[in-house]
Amino acid sequence: MRDKKREVAEYIEIEGMPMEAIYELIERPQDLSKGDYALPCFRFAKTLRKSPVMIAEEIKNKILDKSHPFESVEAINGYLNFKFDKKKESLYLIENIRKQGAKYGSSDEGKGKTVCIDYSSINIAKPFHIGHLMTTVLGGALYRIYKKRGYNAVGINHLGDWGTQFGKLIVAYKMWGDEKTIRETGIMGLNDLYVKYHREAEKDKDLDDKARAWFKKIEDGDKEALKLFELFKELTLVEVEKVYKRLNIKFDSYAGESFYNDKMEPVLNELREKGLIEVSEGAEIVNLDEYQMPPCLLVRSDGATLYATRDLAAAFYRKKTYDFWKNLYVVAYQQNLHFKQVFKVVELMGYEWAKDLIHIPFGMVSLESGSMSTRAGNVVWLKDVLDRSEEQSLDIIKAKSPHLNNKETVSKQVGVGAVIFFALSSGRIKDTVFSYDEVLNFDGETGPYVQYTNARCNSVLRKAEVDIKNIPSGEIEADFSSIENESSYTLISILEQFGEILSISLDKYEPSILTRYLIDVAKAFNKFYLENRIIDGKLGVSNARLALVCSTAVVLKEGLSLLGIEAPEEM
Ligand code: ARG
């Protein structure tokens, strides 16, 4: 990406000062009307034995003697202010975006750094419900943005594939199920069994004992138990993969909880050797009183390991396997304490990389009405939400664009995109309420609004005489004075921020910054579109504006794609 600060530094000559040192001093002035960049000259007064005012004046004169890319260079109160030539700038930027296409906004800032991202991490044999929407799309967006910025991102689905629920499921399956039916009904059938189990277990206390016994069999590697366990896992994953496909989600690893069965003991031994384990009523714990936290329970009195034990083993495994720079956990804020405990235990073991374990919490999504408990059976399946959003979007598209050819495909892209965009649009920590009407409002601050703006760009480009997209950069016959107006300049300056926006989104682990940004691009474009005749009688004028439209479409499409949303060219 272009580094404008560096461009400024390259023009400044000060005796005895290397360019790098000057570069570090350059800042953005508080009042941007005075300039885009400023060099404070106070630091040089002592060595040069001149006043900062004089120094600024002298540097200025040296620059003005040569040819330079600035509209103005001004010395004000010991500062030297630089303003870039807007017209040349804009031209450069538009051409640069057009030339780079989908690569625009990439960088190598993450070179050599591996980021593990633990996201989605659904539970086997439980429904993929709306509670897993946030972690899935947040993690997916971070994964793609990290890659775009040059990081080596590793997407990990830490499947919830261990625990007593499998014992319960086997009991239920043996009483009320069979393989043929369950293969047909898949995850829905498993869920029904699970719900039924809980209803019956309230009346029949023996069931829980049976369930525990079956789980023990899984742990001991009993053939039948393992076979059923694998069947449940297989059936769940088939269904879940369909949802991932719709949401454009990918993983590099599906190492879930069961993967760590044989990897906990070494960690526990190390803890014991380091004297960190206390035995309390037969259970092994790490006392965290000193840190104002309840103890981290690692081995129950019956010998069973826990969720935290698996996470501990997983952290070590990831460090060893990926040598991560950071290991992120995109998990709801309900698990704040869990992660604080696990991270603390790693720290107490003396590993400095404990600081690289980062929990990225997020708030709850609820539907306008209804709760989401798995056991009560009235859970909101993510699949159903996506289906309904697609259907509703099809109705809107039929009404809005009766002549559109591929309505079905587009309504899928819009329906699913609307859900993703919604999930990523407020700050992640906020609890939100999902409403179909709101997320599908084509005029609101929504996914469809951004997609629609992109389609509008493409429609303008299609109507033009010249195929702007395919003209090599620099060869465009354009009159760039036709974009010398406020709405064009505003749009251009927003497009310029794309790379920076991506970088900030990562620093804060907030794809919502990108989401917000795309709304700003769309709004700025629509204002520009309203105020400028794009296809004008004069070819030069049209071409310059078309080039800007083309750059806008590049940013919208790439921005959406980083969020996991498709950008249909016609809507
Ligand atoms: N399966 C868990 C759940 O659905 C989330 C797992 C998150 N990842 C982790 N490493 N603990 O609540």
XYZ file of C-alpha atoms and ligand atoms in Angstrom:
583
model
C 0.000 0.000 0.000
C 0.991 3.556 -0.591
C 2.747 5.244 2.309
C 2.136 8.948 1.954
C 4.129 9.830 5.017
C 7.138 8.287 3.360
C 6.532 10.258 0.201
C 6.639 13.425 2.296
C 9.795 12.322 4.109
C 11.552 11.716 0.832
C 11.323 15.401 -0.060
C 12.743 16.722 3.195
C 16.460 17.341 3.462
C 18.012 18.174 6.807
C 21.751 18.006 7.327
C 22.793 15.066 9.413
C 19.275 13.624 9.699
C 18.586 10.253 8.091
C 15.335 9.897 6.212
C 14.027 7.307 8.683
C 14.364 9.726 11.576
C 12.504 12.418 9.684
C 9.831 9.899 8.755
C 9.225 9.121 12.408
C 8.660 12.772 13.219
C 6.072 13.491 10.561
C 2.562 13.721 11.927
C -1.000 14.371 10.850
C -1.916 17.971 11.715
C -4.855 18.416 14.009
C -6.403 20.852 11.608
C -6.466 18.980 8.307
C -7.343 22.119 6.387
C -3.774 23.288 7.029
C -2.277 20.256 5.362
C -2.299 16.477 5.093
C 1.016 16.026 6.919
C 3.243 18.213 9.071
C 6.834 18.190 10.224
C 7.434 19.845 13.605
C 10.841 21.561 13.389
C 11.469 22.156 17.101
C 13.699 19.106 17.511
C 16.290 20.435 15.066
C 16.712 23.862 16.671
C 19.524 22.801 18.965
C 21.698 20.980 16.435
C 21.135 23.457 13.638
C 21.332 26.459 16.004
C 18.427 28.145 14.315
C 14.876 28.859 15.325
C 12.226 26.294 14.328
C 10.510 29.018 12.296
C 13.625 29.596 10.244
C 14.303 25.907 9.795
C 10.793 25.320 8.478
C 11.213 28.222 6.080
C 14.530 26.904 4.746
C 13.319 23.381 4.173
C 10.309 24.768 2.408
C 12.403 26.813 -0.004
C 14.557 23.821 -0.867
C 11.468 21.793 -1.747
C 9.859 24.531 -3.778
C 13.001 24.817 -5.885
C 12.436 21.315 -7.229
C 9.439 19.678 -8.819
C 7.169 18.039 -6.220
C 3.749 16.420 -5.899
C 2.296 18.902 -3.433
C -0.417 21.433 -3.891
C 1.146 23.531 -1.157
C 4.052 23.486 1.265
C 3.682 26.031 4.053
C 5.736 26.991 7.075
C 3.500 27.882 10.013
C 4.814 28.543 13.519
C 7.696 26.144 13.343
C 5.732 23.465 11.543
C 6.103 22.623 7.912
C 2.760 21.643 6.415
C 2.309 19.579 3.303
C -0.798 19.326 1.254
C -0.960 16.831 -1.570
C -2.362 17.858 -4.905
C -5.875 16.496 -4.714
C -6.313 16.057 -8.407
C -3.060 14.170 -8.940
C -3.737 12.200 -5.772
C -7.198 11.177 -6.818
C -6.023 10.120 -10.193
C -3.288 8.048 -8.674
C -5.649 6.370 -6.244
C -8.419 5.587 -8.683
C -5.971 4.108 -11.131
C -4.268 2.171 -8.407
C -7.500 0.572 -7.212
C -8.549 -0.255 -10.737
C -5.183 -1.819 -11.435
C -5.001 -3.860 -8.230
C -8.594 -5.044 -8.288
C -9.294 -7.588 -5.567
C -5.713 -7.180 -4.302
C -6.387 -3.610 -3.274
C -6.110 -3.271 0.501
C -3.725 -6.245 0.860
C -0.502 -5.860 2.717
C 2.335 -7.896 4.122
C 2.078 -6.438 7.608
C 1.423 -9.921 8.975
C 4.367 -11.575 7.264
C 5.875 -14.333 9.373
C 3.071 -14.221 11.935
C 0.726 -17.124 12.543
C -2.663 -16.456 14.085
C -4.755 -19.369 15.278
C -8.449 -18.563 15.324
C -10.758 -20.851 17.253
C -14.252 -20.140 15.986
C -17.685 -21.625 15.419
C -16.672 -24.683 17.500
C -20.149 -26.164 17.429
C -21.274 -29.046 19.564
C -21.813 -32.449 18.033
C -25.343 -33.826 18.098
C -26.712 -30.495 19.181
C -28.403 -28.108 16.813
C -26.395 -25.503 14.961
C -28.503 -22.731 16.378
C -28.511 -18.988 16.141
C -26.278 -18.856 19.227
C -23.412 -20.007 17.005
C -24.011 -17.367 14.341
C -21.768 -14.717 15.858
C -18.721 -16.874 16.529
C -18.981 -18.399 13.072
C -19.192 -15.200 11.050
C -16.930 -13.140 13.309
C -14.223 -15.778 13.202
C -14.676 -16.245 9.470
C -14.302 -12.517 8.829
C -11.201 -12.211 11.008
C -9.730 -15.250 9.272
C -10.109 -13.677 5.840
C -8.944 -10.215 6.892
C -5.841 -11.673 8.549
C -5.011 -13.516 5.351
C -5.519 -10.393 3.287
C -3.077 -8.538 5.512
C -0.406 -11.160 5.031
C -0.803 -13.249 8.193
C -0.752 -16.987 8.218
C -4.218 -17.628 9.607
C -5.196 -21.051 10.916
C -8.938 -21.592 11.284
C -9.756 -24.096 14.003
C -13.127 -25.658 14.720
C -12.733 -26.850 18.310
C -15.698 -29.204 18.055
C -17.633 -29.936 21.205
C -17.376 -33.671 20.622
C -16.867 -34.938 24.133
C -18.885 -35.079 27.287
C -21.700 -36.861 29.056
C -24.242 -35.783 26.445
C -22.951 -38.601 24.245
C -23.837 -41.086 26.911
C -27.328 -39.620 27.065
C -27.660 -39.790 23.336
C -26.658 -43.445 23.221
C -29.242 -44.268 25.880
C -31.906 -42.398 23.922
C -30.824 -43.975 20.639
C -30.937 -47.486 22.104
C -34.414 -46.898 23.501
C -36.110 -44.987 20.724
C -33.885 -44.910 17.670
C -32.289 -47.052 14.983
C -29.618 -46.521 12.387
C -31.859 -46.363 9.353
C -34.115 -43.678 10.799
C -31.299 -41.660 12.225
C -29.439 -41.658 8.916
C -32.548 -40.262 7.294
C -33.379 -37.665 9.893
C -29.774 -36.656 10.638
C -29.091 -33.939 13.122
C -32.804 -33.185 13.508
C -33.371 -36.759 14.606
C -30.467 -36.569 17.033
C -31.891 -33.407 18.477
C -35.296 -35.029 18.904
C -33.665 -37.911 20.769
C -31.824 -35.484 22.970
C -34.960 -33.535 23.794
C -36.889 -36.705 24.493
C -34.124 -37.966 26.760
C -34.349 -34.873 28.935
C -38.091 -35.127 29.190
C -37.902 -38.764 30.255
C -34.911 -38.306 32.555
C -36.960 -36.029 34.736
C -39.294 -38.890 35.492
C -36.805 -41.760 35.406
C -33.718 -41.069 37.486
C -32.025 -44.297 36.304
C -31.452 -42.849 32.864
C -28.662 -40.567 34.027
C -26.788 -43.499 35.550
C -27.126 -45.411 32.307
C -25.901 -42.388 30.399
C -22.849 -42.072 32.605
C -22.104 -45.734 32.096
C -22.308 -45.396 28.322
C -20.070 -42.373 28.338
C -17.563 -44.315 30.381
C -17.697 -46.985 27.674
C -16.829 -44.386 25.046
C -13.923 -43.249 27.173
C -12.729 -46.828 27.602
C -12.841 -47.372 23.869
C -15.743 -49.842 23.808
C -16.403 -50.778 20.178
C -20.146 -50.301 20.073
C -20.011 -47.064 22.020
C -17.333 -45.623 19.752
C -19.198 -46.628 16.636
C -22.275 -44.762 17.749
C -20.212 -41.799 18.824
C -18.647 -41.620 15.352
C -22.048 -41.969 13.709
C -23.449 -39.028 15.661
C -20.426 -36.967 14.757
C -20.628 -37.837 11.093
C -24.335 -36.998 10.875
C -23.829 -33.670 12.608
C -20.928 -32.637 10.424
C -22.784 -33.394 7.191
C -25.503 -30.976 8.202
C -23.186 -28.368 9.634
C -21.047 -28.350 6.486
C -24.089 -27.279 4.499
C -24.478 -24.240 6.707
C -20.763 -23.453 6.492
C -20.975 -23.583 2.734
C -23.819 -21.080 2.707
C -21.885 -18.776 5.014
C -18.599 -19.170 3.100
C -16.844 -20.574 6.134
C -13.707 -22.707 6.026
C -11.414 -24.335 8.567
C -7.904 -25.682 8.455
C -8.462 -27.972 11.420
C -11.356 -29.786 13.027
C -9.407 -30.861 16.087
C -12.181 -30.864 18.675
C -12.350 -31.758 22.315
C -12.002 -35.509 21.817
C -8.759 -34.917 19.937
C -7.163 -33.998 23.253
C -8.028 -37.212 25.075
C -4.431 -38.371 25.071
C -2.899 -34.920 25.325
C -4.095 -33.858 28.756
C -2.040 -36.177 30.935
C 1.372 -34.644 30.114
C 0.029 -31.170 30.900
C -1.523 -32.389 34.143
C 1.758 -34.028 35.096
C 3.638 -30.835 34.491
C 1.153 -28.997 36.687
C 1.588 -31.561 39.426
C 5.377 -31.383 39.178
C 5.294 -27.635 39.359
C 3.228 -27.875 42.509
C 0.311 -26.022 41.055
C -2.294 -28.720 41.653
C -4.224 -28.905 44.884
C -6.389 -31.866 45.751
C -9.736 -30.783 47.078
C -12.325 -33.392 48.034
C -10.700 -35.806 45.654
C -10.692 -33.375 42.730
C -7.610 -31.765 41.230
C -7.776 -28.011 41.009
C -5.553 -24.994 40.512
C -6.241 -22.532 43.269
C -6.786 -19.033 41.883
C -7.865 -17.259 45.098
C -4.991 -14.871 44.783
C -6.382 -13.690 41.464
C -9.936 -13.295 42.712
C -11.151 -16.248 40.679
C -12.755 -19.547 41.641
C -10.420 -22.533 41.294
C -9.844 -24.017 37.863
C -11.207 -27.546 38.122
C -9.129 -29.936 35.998
C -9.862 -33.481 37.172
C -13.091 -34.439 38.912
C -13.094 -36.757 41.903
C -14.253 -39.613 39.624
C -11.197 -39.056 37.444
C -13.020 -37.338 34.596
C -11.390 -34.408 32.826
C -13.228 -31.220 31.985
C -13.760 -28.581 29.322
C -10.948 -26.521 30.881
C -8.552 -29.490 30.883
C -9.127 -29.886 27.142
C -8.622 -26.215 26.491
C -5.385 -26.300 28.434
C -4.128 -29.240 26.381
C -5.299 -27.491 23.208
C -3.344 -24.323 23.991
C -0.125 -26.348 24.361
C -0.850 -28.374 21.276
C -1.406 -25.236 19.203
C 1.739 -23.593 20.488
C 3.762 -26.666 19.578
C 2.092 -27.269 16.232
C 1.705 -23.744 14.882
C 4.056 -21.671 17.023
C 1.394 -18.983 16.952
C 1.967 -15.278 17.318
C -1.531 -15.085 18.735
C -4.123 -17.689 19.573
C -7.629 -16.241 19.448
C -10.824 -17.686 20.878
C -13.979 -16.237 19.369
C -16.418 -17.311 22.066
C -19.437 -15.687 23.766
C -18.845 -13.506 26.811
C -20.541 -16.105 29.035
C -17.203 -17.902 28.926
C -15.130 -14.919 30.106
C -14.258 -16.586 33.386
C -13.395 -19.912 31.786
C -10.796 -18.323 29.522
C -9.399 -16.092 32.242
C -8.832 -19.190 34.358
C -7.238 -21.238 31.604
C -4.944 -18.375 30.541
C -3.948 -17.797 34.144
C -3.001 -21.443 34.593
C -0.705 -21.264 31.546
C 0.837 -18.103 32.971
C 1.392 -19.745 36.363
C 3.150 -22.607 34.624
C 5.667 -19.999 33.571
C 4.986 -19.648 29.860
C 5.392 -16.118 28.600
C 3.177 -16.888 25.608
C 0.201 -16.963 27.975
C -0.121 -13.301 27.008
C -0.782 -14.339 23.397
C -3.912 -16.271 24.309
C -6.767 -13.923 23.614
C -10.448 -14.337 24.227
C -12.623 -12.361 21.835
C -16.018 -12.222 23.492
C -19.256 -11.195 21.864
C -22.862 -10.576 22.854
C -26.051 -12.553 22.402
C -28.252 -12.564 19.345
C -31.894 -13.108 20.039
C -34.772 -13.296 17.650
C -37.573 -10.807 17.992
C -39.439 -13.414 19.999
C -38.651 -16.708 21.701
C -35.831 -18.240 23.655
C -33.170 -20.679 22.510
C -32.762 -23.483 24.964
C -31.736 -26.792 23.398
C -33.378 -28.865 26.068
C -36.775 -27.279 25.892
C -36.810 -28.071 22.199
C -37.818 -24.592 21.068
C -34.441 -23.736 19.659
C -33.894 -21.451 16.679
C -31.879 -23.303 14.063
C -29.495 -21.238 12.037
C -30.516 -23.121 8.928
C -34.121 -22.023 9.393
C -33.069 -18.404 9.829
C -31.091 -18.519 6.587
C -33.941 -20.243 4.735
C -36.472 -17.703 5.813
C -34.195 -14.788 5.042
C -33.672 -16.178 1.528
C -37.394 -16.606 1.011
C -38.214 -13.131 2.163
C -35.462 -11.707 0.001
C -36.882 -13.546 -3.003
C -40.239 -11.842 -2.443
C -38.597 -8.441 -2.293
C -36.540 -9.056 -5.408
C -39.548 -10.320 -7.354
C -41.339 -7.087 -6.514
C -38.377 -4.775 -7.076
C -36.765 -6.334 -10.137
C -39.337 -8.419 -11.968
C -37.068 -8.726 -15.012
C -33.992 -10.007 -13.241
C -32.907 -13.356 -14.706
C -31.370 -15.291 -11.866
C -33.675 -14.252 -9.038
C -33.183 -17.497 -7.100
C -29.413 -17.235 -6.954
C -29.455 -13.537 -6.165
C -32.029 -13.938 -3.422
C -29.782 -16.543 -1.786
C -26.817 -14.192 -1.909
C -28.906 -11.370 -0.534
C -30.766 -13.389 2.091
C -27.662 -14.977 3.571
C -25.617 -11.794 3.125
C -28.220 -9.848 5.093
C -27.884 -12.188 8.072
C -24.085 -12.078 8.043
C -23.993 -8.317 7.628
C -26.384 -7.911 10.528
C -24.281 -10.112 12.801
C -21.189 -8.112 11.972
C -22.639 -4.649 12.081
C -22.703 -3.643 15.714
C -19.754 -3.720 18.063
C -19.374 -7.410 18.863
C -19.906 -7.132 22.602
C -23.424 -5.753 22.249
C -26.473 -7.984 22.659
C -28.625 -7.653 19.563
C -32.098 -8.516 18.415
C -32.565 -9.978 14.976
C -35.469 -8.873 12.804
C -36.002 -10.119 9.239
C -37.613 -6.870 8.149
C -34.743 -4.808 9.418
C -31.884 -6.845 8.034
C -33.568 -7.030 4.638
C -34.377 -3.358 4.380
C -32.774 -2.335 1.089
C -32.714 1.305 2.161
C -31.386 0.758 5.671
C -27.814 0.309 6.820
C -27.863 -3.298 5.756
C -26.113 -5.894 3.653
C -28.667 -5.601 0.844
C -28.088 -1.845 0.735
C -24.351 -2.346 0.184
C -24.951 -5.146 -2.318
C -27.455 -2.988 -4.125
C -24.982 -0.126 -4.354
C -22.411 -2.484 -5.821
C -24.974 -3.714 -8.347
C -25.716 -0.105 -9.231
C -22.009 0.491 -9.912
C -21.942 -2.559 -12.152
C -25.041 -1.497 -13.984
C -23.471 1.892 -14.771
C -20.321 0.169 -15.980
C -22.358 -2.149 -18.218
C -24.167 0.759 -19.813
C -20.981 2.646 -20.646
C -19.582 2.657 -24.178
C -16.125 1.969 -22.880
C -15.198 -1.170 -21.002
C -13.392 0.678 -18.232
C -12.611 -2.420 -16.198
C -10.360 -3.751 -18.905
C -8.448 -0.658 -19.963
C -4.876 -0.958 -18.721
C -4.007 1.571 -16.092
C -2.426 4.753 -17.429
C -4.053 4.279 -20.834
C -7.384 5.659 -19.913
C -8.457 8.739 -21.851
C -10.026 10.684 -19.092
C -10.577 14.236 -18.055
C -9.962 14.046 -14.348
C -11.029 17.632 -13.779
C -14.554 16.245 -13.946
C -14.091 14.733 -10.521
C -13.012 17.969 -8.923
C -16.005 18.389 -6.712
C -16.906 17.631 -3.162
C -18.914 14.469 -3.552
C -16.225 12.883 -5.737
C -13.441 13.877 -3.408
C -15.299 12.573 -0.386
C -15.831 9.230 -2.070
C -12.184 9.046 -3.125
C -10.881 9.844 0.329
C -13.062 7.100 1.794
C -11.877 4.563 -0.766
C -8.335 5.459 0.155
C -8.879 4.345 3.766
C -9.677 0.722 2.916
C -6.316 -0.767 3.922
C -6.180 1.208 7.128
C -9.712 0.145 8.009
C -8.724 -3.500 7.630
C -5.742 -2.980 9.847
C -7.808 -1.308 12.578
C -10.475 -4.014 12.327
C -7.774 -6.534 13.222
C -6.229 -4.447 15.998
C -9.601 -4.262 17.688
C -10.854 -7.666 16.535
C -13.870 -5.805 15.191
C -15.099 -6.651 11.703
C -17.905 -4.195 12.477
C -15.424 -1.446 11.620
C -15.270 -2.826 8.098
C -19.041 -3.248 7.988
C -19.561 0.367 9.062
C -16.984 1.456 6.511
C -18.826 -0.271 3.657
C -21.959 1.620 4.609
C -19.934 4.837 4.401
C -18.603 3.887 0.975
C -22.110 3.083 -0.231
C -23.513 6.340 1.110
C -20.702 8.400 -0.392
C -21.166 6.628 -3.698
C -24.891 7.232 -3.783
C -24.345 10.921 -3.118
C -21.762 11.081 -5.884
C -24.147 9.223 -8.188
C -26.936 11.667 -7.447
C -24.814 14.737 -8.016
C -22.810 13.747 -11.078
C -23.912 12.673 -14.507
C -21.705 9.698 -14.980
C -22.345 8.904 -18.581
C -21.897 12.380 -19.965
C -21.790 13.440 -23.616
C -18.054 14.025 -23.333
C -15.977 10.880 -23.339
C -13.217 12.246 -21.111
C -15.694 13.297 -18.450
C -17.515 9.972 -18.536
C -14.301 8.004 -18.400
C -12.977 9.755 -15.325
C -16.240 9.214 -13.489
C -16.512 5.645 -14.701
C -13.036 4.956 -13.394
C -14.230 6.142 -9.997
C -17.328 3.948 -10.224
C -15.114 1.027 -11.107
C -12.868 1.635 -8.079
C -15.908 1.865 -5.842
C -17.170 -1.491 -7.086
C -13.760 -3.023 -6.401
C -13.817 -1.877 -2.769
C -17.446 -2.858 -2.167
C -17.007 -6.303 -3.642
C -13.764 -7.044 -1.851
C -15.051 -5.612 1.422
C -18.167 -7.778 1.274
C -16.162 -10.805 0.346
C -13.949 -10.357 3.417
C -17.102 -10.465 5.506
C -18.139 -13.641 3.705
C -20.832 -11.965 1.630
C -21.289 -12.270 -2.098
C -21.758 -9.298 -4.384
C -24.153 -9.986 -7.253
C -23.583 -7.729 -10.274
C -27.270 -7.415 -10.941
C -30.040 -7.196 -8.405
N -18.254 -25.776 21.988
C -18.264 -24.612 22.821
C -19.676 -24.020 22.875
O -20.452 -24.226 21.982
C -17.347 -23.533 22.350
C -15.906 -23.893 22.265
C -15.038 -22.702 22.131
N -13.654 -22.993 21.990
C -12.855 -23.401 22.982
N -11.606 -23.644 22.712
N -13.286 -23.553 24.201
O -19.995 -23.337 23.846
